[in-house]
Amino acid sequence: MPAPTIDAPAVKVLNRADLTKRLVTKLARDEAVVAGIGNTNFDLYAAGHRPQNFYMLGSMGLACPIAFGVALAQPERGVIALEGDGSILMALGCLATIGMVKPRNLTIVIMDNGIYQITGRQKAATASSADIVAIARGAGIANSHWVRDEKHFEELVSRRFDDGGPVLLAAKIDDKPGIAQTVRDPPLIRNRFMRGLGTGRASALDA
Amino acid sequence: MAWADSFLRTLKENDVRLVTYVPDNVLTPLIDGAAADNYFMSIGTTREDEAIGTLAGAYMGGLRGVAMMQTSGFALIANALASLVVPYQIPAIIAVSERGTLGEFNIGQVTVARTMRPTLDAIAVEHHTLSDEATMPFIVDKSIKQAFTTQSPVVFIFSPLLTGGNPAAAAKLR
Ligand SMILES: Cc1ncc(C[n+]2csc(CCOP(=O)(O)OP(=O)(O)O)c2C)c(N)n1
């Protein structure tokens, strides 16, 4: 089996919940965060709900397109997509679209555990041969990086998210499941997210 | 093309600015018309479900959009509709050019086209077949308004009766 072609000489194996918490702590400007199906949204939810969080409960692979749409609609707001490696492998084309349009307010974080953890830990191509950072660079997202360790991650997310994008960060993570279960109420999730973005319908029910 | 101009005009009248699409021959006047008009933000996506996801995000961010595709592209979005657009109540506006009927030469297109209306009916998504230039502005305008007011998607199926179908396909018929 060929070794992974990751460019960082020694990337540490990190933890999704820990990275997610570190990221959320850095958010200072009501950035929107869109988290993909399964563990990425569970760990975003576990990091503490924010009005600008969107949790996907289906539509595997669409975290980046959804975040891209938010970024187009609100060019002054930083937007972050949290996505699993299996999920982004299902939707690699969206990286080419994002690489072409180059939204400066979009950041993508790929949590790469090399497996489809939530469906039974089956191996993904990222475990052996597929390099998400190389793929993203090839798709036109030049600003794509492997995360070396926690400190490096903190450096990479200590920035304004409304400029400098598109950026893609990929972290090799352990095989732990998500640590909470998102509330399973899609209309509520959508409604609260829109209020968090200032686009919700105003009515007496908001009182 | 009058039908394309009419559709784009109705989109404008309803503040629908984002156009996401995967190319289709018959929709060329719509796609090119939107790309040539600064009012629209026009983005070619690599897959139709990506077009739907982008639309959903843009809507939640306050930007109204339409996704354009052909019938076979529609067959790729059942999951995006059933697990994102419908449960999250996203008023996605979707324009599908109808291939696979009224003069199709490709059996694959014929078969995939048969999955479209049953899929939409199974998940109770409103759809209208546009076959006539005279009634089209009313149908499109009222349905877009209904979609945004009721937080529900709507699909417009552009019949060959309206568009004339694909001329390249017509040439292959015997
Ligand atoms: C279209 C589609 N195919 C398959 C599934 C089943 N499924 C749900 S989550 C998932 C794995 C996601 O893997 P990844 O993104 O790597 O996240 P992880 O589970 O490793 O955290 C799969 C295969 C689905 N929900 N939708």
GROMACS .gro file of C-alpha atoms and ligand atoms in nm:
model
  407
    1MET     CA    1   0.000   0.000   0.000
    2PRO     CA    2   0.148   0.338  -0.098
    3ALA     CA    3   0.211   0.587   0.180
    4PRO     CA    4  -0.023   0.885   0.200
    5THR     CA    5   0.109   1.166  -0.014
    6ILE     CA    6   0.049   1.436   0.242
    7ASP     CA    7   0.295   1.720   0.215
    8ALA     CA    8   0.347   1.796   0.582
    9PRO     CA    9   0.633   1.576   0.701
   10ALA     CA   10   0.475   1.486   1.031
   11VAL     CA   11   0.114   1.570   1.088
   12LYS     CA   12  -0.013   1.481   1.430
   13VAL     CA   13  -0.337   1.288   1.462
   14LEU     CA   14  -0.582   1.534   1.613
   15ASN     CA   15  -0.934   1.513   1.752
   16ARG     CA   16  -1.246   1.650   1.586
   17ALA     CA   17  -1.426   1.772   1.897
   18ASP     CA   18  -1.112   1.940   2.025
   19LEU     CA   19  -1.039   2.116   1.695
   20THR     CA   20  -1.401   2.223   1.662
   21LYS     CA   21  -1.393   2.379   2.009
   22ARG     CA   22  -1.069   2.559   1.930
   23LEU     CA   23  -1.218   2.692   1.609
   24VAL     CA   24  -1.542   2.811   1.769
   25THR     CA   25  -1.346   2.991   2.040
   26LYS     CA   26  -1.175   3.196   1.771
   27LEU     CA   27  -1.497   3.316   1.607
   28ALA     CA   28  -1.526   3.686   1.687
   29ARG     CA   29  -1.744   3.823   1.408
   30ASP     CA   30  -2.058   3.608   1.402
   31GLU     CA   31  -1.911   3.384   1.136
   32ALA     CA   32  -2.151   3.132   0.984
   33VAL     CA   33  -2.052   2.768   1.035
   34VAL     CA   34  -2.207   2.492   0.823
   35ALA     CA   35  -2.138   2.141   0.946
   36GLY     CA   36  -2.182   1.827   0.737
   37ILE     CA   37  -2.377   1.508   0.795
   38GLY     CA   38  -2.286   1.307   1.102
   39ASN     CA   39  -1.987   1.372   1.318
   40THR     CA   40  -1.892   1.720   1.201
   41ASN     CA   41  -2.233   1.859   1.295
   42PHE     CA   42  -2.245   1.656   1.618
   43ASP     CA   43  -1.916   1.806   1.733
   44LEU     CA   44  -2.016   2.157   1.626
   45TYR     CA   45  -2.333   2.118   1.830
   46ALA     CA   46  -2.126   1.983   2.121
   47ALA     CA   47  -1.898   2.288   2.106
   48GLY     CA   48  -2.198   2.496   2.214
   49HIS     CA   49  -2.479   2.617   1.995
   50ARG     CA   50  -2.435   2.955   1.828
   51PRO     CA   51  -2.709   3.133   1.632
   52GLN     CA   52  -2.490   3.123   1.319
   53ASN     CA   53  -2.453   2.742   1.316
   54PHE     CA   54  -2.618   2.525   1.052
   55TYR     CA   55  -2.642   2.150   1.106
   56MET     CA   56  -2.695   1.914   0.815
   57LEU     CA   57  -2.901   1.603   0.889
   58GLY     CA   58  -2.877   1.455   0.540
   59SER     CA   59  -2.760   1.560   0.194
   60MET     CA   60  -2.417   1.398   0.232
   61GLY     CA   61  -2.148   1.604   0.056
   62LEU     CA   62  -2.330   1.935   0.052
   63ALA     CA   63  -2.170   2.117   0.348
   64CYS     CA   64  -1.929   2.305   0.119
   65PRO     CA   65  -2.192   2.401  -0.142
   66ILE     CA   66  -2.427   2.524   0.132
   67ALA     CA   67  -2.148   2.728   0.294
   68PHE     CA   68  -2.050   2.858  -0.051
   69GLY     CA   69  -2.408   2.975  -0.104
   70VAL     CA   70  -2.409   3.158   0.230
   71ALA     CA   71  -2.074   3.315   0.137
   72LEU     CA   72  -2.215   3.441  -0.192
   73ALA     CA   73  -2.521   3.585  -0.024
   74GLN     CA   74  -2.329   3.757   0.257
   75PRO     CA   75  -1.988   3.859   0.119
   76GLU     CA   76  -1.907   4.060   0.432
   77ARG     CA   77  -1.949   3.761   0.665
   78GLY     CA   78  -1.688   3.490   0.715
   79VAL     CA   79  -1.831   3.146   0.640
   80ILE     CA   80  -1.680   2.814   0.745
   81ALA     CA   81  -1.769   2.463   0.626
   82LEU     CA   82  -1.685   2.165   0.846
   83GLU     CA   83  -1.688   1.843   0.646
   84GLY     CA   84  -1.574   1.481   0.677
   85ASP     CA   85  -1.329   1.322   0.434
   86GLY     CA   86  -1.580   1.065   0.312
   87SER     CA   87  -1.832   1.340   0.251
   88ILE     CA   88  -1.597   1.562   0.053
   89LEU     CA   89  -1.483   1.261  -0.153
   90MET     CA   90  -1.847   1.229  -0.260
   91ALA     CA   91  -1.855   1.592  -0.378
   92LEU     CA   92  -1.508   1.677  -0.505
   93GLY     CA   93  -1.653   1.878  -0.793
   94CYS     CA   94  -1.761   2.154  -0.556
   95LEU     CA   95  -1.395   2.225  -0.482
   96ALA     CA   96  -1.347   2.307  -0.851
   97THR     CA   97  -1.643   2.545  -0.841
   98ILE     CA   98  -1.510   2.714  -0.527
   99GLY     CA   99  -1.159   2.722  -0.678
  100MET     CA  100  -1.304   2.895  -0.983
  101VAL     CA  101  -1.523   3.152  -0.809
  102LYS     CA  102  -1.275   3.208  -0.523
  103PRO     CA  103  -1.506   3.350  -0.254
  104ARG     CA  104  -1.268   3.539  -0.026
  105ASN     CA  105  -1.493   3.482   0.277
  106LEU     CA  106  -1.507   3.100   0.262
  107THR     CA  107  -1.298   2.859   0.468
  108ILE     CA  108  -1.331   2.481   0.451
  109VAL     CA  109  -1.213   2.248   0.726
  110ILE     CA  110  -1.190   1.877   0.638
  111MET     CA  111  -1.184   1.632   0.926
  112ASP     CA  112  -0.990   1.340   0.778
  113ASN     CA  113  -1.012   1.021   0.984
  114GLY     CA  114  -0.954   0.800   0.680
  115ILE     CA  115  -1.282   0.621   0.746
  116TYR     CA  116  -1.657   0.651   0.715
  117GLN     CA  117  -1.675   0.651   1.091
  118ILE     CA  118  -2.045   0.692   1.143
  119THR     CA  119  -2.157   0.413   0.911
  120GLY     CA  120  -1.930   0.145   1.052
  121ARG     CA  121  -1.571   0.262   1.013
  122GLN     CA  122  -1.519   0.146   0.655
  123LYS     CA  123  -1.191   0.266   0.502
  124ALA     CA  124  -1.196   0.571   0.275
  125ALA     CA  125  -0.947   0.641  -0.003
  126THR     CA  126  -0.795   0.908   0.221
  127ALA     CA  127  -0.656   0.631   0.444
  128SER     CA  128  -0.411   0.524   0.175
  129SER     CA  129  -0.394   0.724  -0.143
  130ALA     CA  130  -0.618   1.030  -0.173
  131ASP     CA  131  -0.468   1.357  -0.048
  132ILE     CA  132  -0.740   1.614   0.018
  133VAL     CA  133  -0.499   1.910   0.023
  134ALA     CA  134  -0.342   1.809  -0.308
  135ILE     CA  135  -0.691   1.762  -0.456
  136ALA     CA  136  -0.804   2.103  -0.330
  137ARG     CA  137  -0.493   2.274  -0.467
  138GLY     CA  138  -0.546   2.098  -0.797
  139ALA     CA  139  -0.903   2.223  -0.797
  140GLY     CA  140  -0.785   2.582  -0.771
  141ILE     CA  141  -0.789   2.640  -0.395
  142ALA     CA  142  -0.421   2.733  -0.372
  143ASN     CA  143  -0.449   2.824  -0.006
  144SER     CA  144  -0.489   2.464   0.115
  145HIS     CA  145  -0.292   2.322   0.406
  146TRP     CA  146  -0.248   2.015   0.620
  147VAL     CA  147  -0.278   2.099   0.988
  148ARG     CA  148   0.042   1.993   1.163
  149ASP     CA  149  -0.075   2.003   1.524
  150GLU     CA  150  -0.306   2.191   1.761
  151LYS     CA  151  -0.083   2.496   1.775
  152HIS     CA  152  -0.061   2.512   1.399
  153PHE     CA  153  -0.441   2.486   1.379
  154GLU     CA  154  -0.478   2.774   1.624
  155GLU     CA  155  -0.243   2.982   1.409
  156LEU     CA  156  -0.434   2.895   1.095
  157VAL     CA  157  -0.768   2.998   1.247
  158SER     CA  158  -0.641   3.312   1.419
  159ARG     CA  159  -0.747   3.533   1.134
  160ARG     CA  160  -1.038   3.722   0.990
  161PHE     CA  161  -1.260   3.479   0.805
  162ASP     CA  162  -1.423   3.745   0.591
  163ASP     CA  163  -1.112   3.782   0.378
  164GLY     CA  164  -0.817   3.589   0.242
  165GLY     CA  165  -1.018   3.291   0.116
  166PRO     CA  166  -1.093   3.052  -0.017
  167VAL     CA  167  -0.889   2.853   0.234
  168LEU     CA  168  -0.898   2.478   0.293
  169LEU     CA  169  -0.755   2.319   0.604
  170ALA     CA  170  -0.737   1.943   0.637
  171ALA     CA  171  -0.661   1.769   0.964
  172LYS     CA  172  -0.578   1.404   1.018
  173ILE     CA  173  -0.800   1.305   1.309
  174ASP     CA  174  -0.858   0.999   1.526
  175ASP     CA  175  -1.147   0.756   1.487
  176LYS     CA  176  -1.360   0.890   1.772
  177PRO     CA  177  -1.733   0.940   1.710
  178GLY     CA  178  -1.900   1.276   1.763
  179ILE     CA  179  -1.969   1.361   2.124
  180ALA     CA  180  -2.329   1.488   2.109
  181GLN     CA  181  -2.642   1.446   1.898
  182THR     CA  182  -2.779   1.750   1.720
  183VAL     CA  183  -3.145   1.829   1.779
  184ARG     CA  184  -3.331   1.663   1.489
  185ASP     CA  185  -3.558   1.945   1.383
  186PRO     CA  186  -3.469   2.077   1.037
  187PRO     CA  187  -3.719   2.367   1.017
  188LEU     CA  188  -3.604   2.488   1.359
  189ILE     CA  189  -3.239   2.461   1.257
  190ARG     CA  190  -3.307   2.658   0.938
  191ASN     CA  191  -3.518   2.919   1.113
  192ARG     CA  192  -3.264   2.982   1.389
  193PHE     CA  193  -2.976   2.992   1.142
  194MET     CA  194  -3.157   3.255   0.935
  195ARG     CA  195  -3.223   3.462   1.244
  196GLY     CA  196  -2.853   3.429   1.329
  197LEU     CA  197  -2.769   3.561   0.983
  198GLY     CA  198  -3.024   3.842   1.006
  199THR     CA  199  -3.238   3.699   0.728
  200GLY     CA  200  -3.518   3.539   0.929
  201ARG     CA  201  -3.874   3.661   0.900
  202ALA     CA  202  -3.951   3.909   1.171
  203SER     CA  203  -4.277   3.847   1.353
  204ALA     CA  204  -4.439   3.865   1.694
  205LEU     CA  205  -4.344   3.500   1.741
  206ASP     CA  206  -3.982   3.608   1.790
  207ALA     CA  207  -4.070   3.763   2.125
  208MET     CA  208  -3.607   3.330  -2.741
  209ALA     CA  209  -3.925   3.479  -2.605
  210TRP     CA  210  -3.979   3.203  -2.345
  211ALA     CA  211  -3.628   3.252  -2.208
  212ASP     CA  212  -3.663   3.630  -2.189
  213SER     CA  213  -3.998   3.590  -2.023
  214PHE     CA  214  -3.861   3.351  -1.760
  215LEU     CA  215  -3.561   3.572  -1.681
  216ARG     CA  216  -3.787   3.877  -1.655
  217THR     CA  217  -4.013   3.700  -1.405
  218LEU     CA  218  -3.711   3.595  -1.201
  219LYS     CA  219  -3.603   3.959  -1.184
  220GLU     CA  220  -3.949   4.076  -1.085
  221ASN     CA  221  -3.924   3.837  -0.790
  222ASP     CA  222  -3.568   3.930  -0.682
  223VAL     CA  223  -3.429   3.592  -0.786
  224ARG     CA  224  -3.066   3.682  -0.858
  225LEU     CA  225  -2.853   3.373  -0.815
  226VAL     CA  226  -2.847   3.127  -1.105
  227THR     CA  227  -2.675   2.792  -1.047
  228TYR     CA  228  -2.674   2.548  -1.335
  229VAL     CA  229  -2.529   2.248  -1.508
  230PRO     CA  230  -2.543   2.312  -1.883
  231ASP     CA  231  -2.816   2.184  -2.111
  232ASN     CA  232  -2.858   2.253  -2.479
  233VAL     CA  233  -3.221   2.360  -2.466
  234LEU     CA  234  -3.159   2.587  -2.167
  235THR     CA  235  -2.875   2.770  -2.344
  236PRO     CA  236  -3.080   3.086  -2.402
  237LEU     CA  237  -3.166   3.094  -2.029
  238ILE     CA  238  -2.812   3.023  -1.911
  239ASP     CA  239  -2.648   3.259  -2.159
  240GLY     CA  240  -2.915   3.522  -2.102
  241ALA     CA  241  -2.850   3.516  -1.728
  242ALA     CA  242  -2.472   3.521  -1.776
  243ALA     CA  243  -2.498   3.825  -2.004
  244ASP     CA  244  -2.710   4.020  -1.758
  245ASN     CA  245  -2.534   4.191  -1.465
  246TYR     CA  246  -2.845   4.157  -1.254
  247PHE     CA  247  -2.780   3.786  -1.219
  248MET     CA  248  -2.499   3.613  -1.036
  249SER     CA  249  -2.450   3.311  -1.255
  250ILE     CA  250  -2.250   3.008  -1.137
  251GLY     CA  251  -2.188   2.687  -1.327
  252THR     CA  252  -2.164   2.397  -1.082
  253THR     CA  253  -2.022   2.051  -1.147
  254ARG     CA  254  -2.329   1.857  -1.037
  255GLU     CA  255  -2.694   1.936  -0.993
  256ASP     CA  256  -2.701   1.849  -0.623
  257GLU     CA  257  -2.419   2.099  -0.576
  258ALA     CA  258  -2.636   2.357  -0.753
  259ILE     CA  259  -2.918   2.281  -0.506
  260GLY     CA  260  -2.691   2.299  -0.201
  261THR     CA  261  -2.552   2.634  -0.314
  262LEU     CA  262  -2.903   2.763  -0.367
  263ALA     CA  263  -3.009   2.648  -0.020
  264GLY     CA  264  -2.716   2.826   0.145
  265ALA     CA  265  -2.775   3.142  -0.055
  266TYR     CA  266  -3.143   3.147   0.039
  267MET     CA  267  -3.062   3.120   0.407
  268GLY     CA  268  -2.814   3.404   0.359
  269GLY     CA  269  -3.085   3.621   0.205
  270LEU     CA  270  -3.014   3.572  -0.166
  271ARG     CA  271  -3.288   3.415  -0.378
  272GLY     CA  272  -3.183   3.173  -0.650
  273VAL     CA  273  -3.284   2.931  -0.921
  274ALA     CA  274  -3.113   2.605  -1.021
  275MET     CA  275  -3.120   2.507  -1.390
  276MET     CA  276  -3.063   2.156  -1.526
  277GLN     CA  277  -3.189   1.896  -1.770
  278THR     CA  278  -3.403   1.593  -1.687
  279SER     CA  279  -3.107   1.360  -1.628
  280GLY     CA  280  -2.962   1.618  -1.388
  281PHE     CA  281  -3.287   1.615  -1.198
  282ALA     CA  282  -3.231   1.244  -1.141
  283LEU     CA  283  -2.921   1.337  -0.939
  284ILE     CA  284  -3.101   1.561  -0.690
  285ALA     CA  285  -3.360   1.332  -0.528
  286ASN     CA  286  -3.150   1.311  -0.211
  287ALA     CA  287  -3.080   1.686  -0.195
  288LEU     CA  288  -3.454   1.749  -0.228
  289ALA     CA  289  -3.568   1.480   0.016
  290SER     CA  290  -3.305   1.534   0.285
  291LEU     CA  291  -3.231   1.908   0.256
  292VAL     CA  292  -3.479   2.119   0.060
  293VAL     CA  293  -3.802   1.953   0.178
  294PRO     CA  294  -3.726   1.889   0.548
  295TYR     CA  295  -3.555   2.226   0.598
  296GLN     CA  296  -3.833   2.407   0.407
  297ILE     CA  297  -3.609   2.578   0.154
  298PRO     CA  298  -3.798   2.759  -0.126
  299ALA     CA  299  -3.572   2.633  -0.403
  300ILE     CA  300  -3.675   2.742  -0.751
  301ILE     CA  301  -3.576   2.472  -1.000
  302ALA     CA  302  -3.591   2.491  -1.380
  303VAL     CA  303  -3.567   2.160  -1.566
  304SER     CA  304  -3.558   2.129  -1.942
  305GLU     CA  305  -3.759   1.824  -2.033
  306ARG     CA  306  -3.571   1.573  -2.237
  307GLY     CA  307  -3.675   1.215  -2.302
  308THR     CA  308  -4.013   1.284  -2.456
  309LEU     CA  309  -4.178   1.436  -2.767
  310GLY     CA  310  -3.898   1.348  -3.005
  311GLU     CA  311  -3.616   1.193  -2.804
  312PHE     CA  312  -3.358   0.970  -2.978
  313ASN     CA  313  -3.173   0.848  -2.667
  314ILE     CA  314  -3.345   0.564  -2.478
  315GLY     CA  315  -3.148   0.649  -2.164
  316GLN     CA  316  -3.299   0.997  -2.159
  317VAL     CA  317  -3.646   0.850  -2.211
  318THR     CA  318  -3.614   0.619  -1.914
  319VAL     CA  319  -3.462   0.873  -1.677
  320ALA     CA  320  -3.732   1.126  -1.771
  321ARG     CA  321  -3.997   0.883  -1.645
  322THR     CA  322  -3.852   0.904  -1.295
  323MET     CA  323  -3.901   1.280  -1.265
  324ARG     CA  324  -4.271   1.341  -1.201
  325PRO     CA  325  -4.317   1.029  -0.985
  326THR     CA  326  -4.022   1.144  -0.772
  327LEU     CA  327  -4.168   1.493  -0.734
  328ASP     CA  328  -4.512   1.351  -0.652
  329ALA     CA  329  -4.368   1.105  -0.400
  330ILE     CA  330  -4.210   1.388  -0.199
  331ALA     CA  331  -4.503   1.624  -0.264
  332VAL     CA  332  -4.302   1.893  -0.439
  333GLU     CA  333  -4.509   2.133  -0.648
  334HIS     CA  334  -4.427   2.119  -1.017
  335HIS     CA  335  -4.562   2.286  -1.329
  336THR     CA  336  -4.500   2.192  -1.688
  337LEU     CA  337  -4.448   2.502  -1.899
  338SER     CA  338  -4.578   2.439  -2.250
  339ASP     CA  339  -4.723   2.770  -2.357
  340GLU     CA  340  -4.576   3.119  -2.374
  341ALA     CA  341  -4.908   3.285  -2.300
  342THR     CA  342  -4.971   3.117  -1.962
  343MET     CA  343  -4.607   3.093  -1.860
  344PRO     CA  344  -4.561   3.437  -1.696
  345PHE     CA  345  -4.863   3.382  -1.472
  346ILE     CA  346  -4.760   3.031  -1.372
  347VAL     CA  347  -4.400   3.128  -1.302
  348ASP     CA  348  -4.472   3.451  -1.118
  349LYS     CA  349  -4.745   3.310  -0.894
  350SER     CA  350  -4.552   2.992  -0.821
  351ILE     CA  351  -4.232   3.175  -0.724
  352LYS     CA  352  -4.432   3.398  -0.490
  353GLN     CA  353  -4.607   3.093  -0.348
  354ALA     CA  354  -4.274   2.917  -0.297
  355PHE     CA  355  -4.121   3.201  -0.094
  356THR     CA  356  -4.440   3.269   0.097
  357THR     CA  357  -4.497   2.906   0.194
  358GLN     CA  358  -4.127   2.808   0.237
  359SER     CA  359  -4.165   2.537  -0.027
  360PRO     CA  360  -3.972   2.443  -0.340
  361VAL     CA  361  -4.120   2.457  -0.690
  362VAL     CA  362  -4.006   2.289  -1.010
  363PHE     CA  363  -4.073   2.430  -1.356
  364ILE     CA  364  -4.051   2.168  -1.631
  365PHE     CA  365  -3.978   2.329  -1.968
  366SER     CA  366  -4.168   2.115  -2.221
  367PRO     CA  367  -4.050   2.076  -2.582
  368LEU     CA  368  -4.390   2.225  -2.666
  369LEU     CA  369  -4.252   2.554  -2.531
  370THR     CA  370  -3.885   2.530  -2.618
  371GLY     CA  371  -3.904   2.337  -2.944
  372GLY     CA  372  -3.683   2.071  -2.786
  373ASN     CA  373  -3.326   1.997  -2.879
  374PRO     CA  374  -3.264   2.063  -3.250
  375ALA     CA  375  -2.964   1.828  -3.250
  376ALA     CA  376  -3.188   1.554  -3.113
  377ALA     CA  377  -3.458   1.623  -3.370
  378ALA     CA  378  -3.206   1.573  -3.650
  379LYS     CA  379  -3.135   1.222  -3.525
  380LEU     CA  380  -3.497   1.104  -3.544
  381ARG     CA  381  -3.607   0.883  -3.829
  382LIG     C1  382  -2.593   0.996  -0.034
  382LIG     C2  383  -2.562   0.923   0.091
  382LIG     N1  384  -2.484   0.813   0.086
  382LIG     C3  385  -2.454   0.747   0.198
  382LIG     C4  386  -2.502   0.790   0.319
  382LIG     C5  387  -2.467   0.717   0.447
  382LIG     N2  388  -2.368   0.793   0.520
  382LIG     C6  389  -2.403   0.883   0.616
  382LIG     S1  390  -2.272   0.952   0.690
  382LIG     C7  391  -2.166   0.863   0.597
  382LIG     C8  392  -2.017   0.867   0.620
  382LIG     C9  393  -1.964   1.003   0.626
  382LIG     O1  394  -1.824   0.989   0.630
  382LIG     P1  395  -1.733   1.112   0.663
  382LIG     O2  396  -1.781   1.229   0.594
  382LIG     O3  397  -1.591   1.071   0.642
  382LIG     O4  398  -1.758   1.137   0.817
  382LIG     P2  399  -1.728   1.044   0.945
  382LIG     O5  400  -1.844   0.950   0.959
  382LIG     O6  401  -1.600   0.971   0.921
  382LIG     O7  402  -1.720   1.141   1.057
  382LIG    C10  403  -2.233   0.779   0.508
  382LIG    C11  404  -2.166   0.689   0.412
  382LIG    C12  405  -2.585   0.906   0.318
  382LIG     N3  406  -2.638   0.956   0.430
  382LIG     N4  407  -2.613   0.968   0.204
   0.00000   0.00000   0.00000
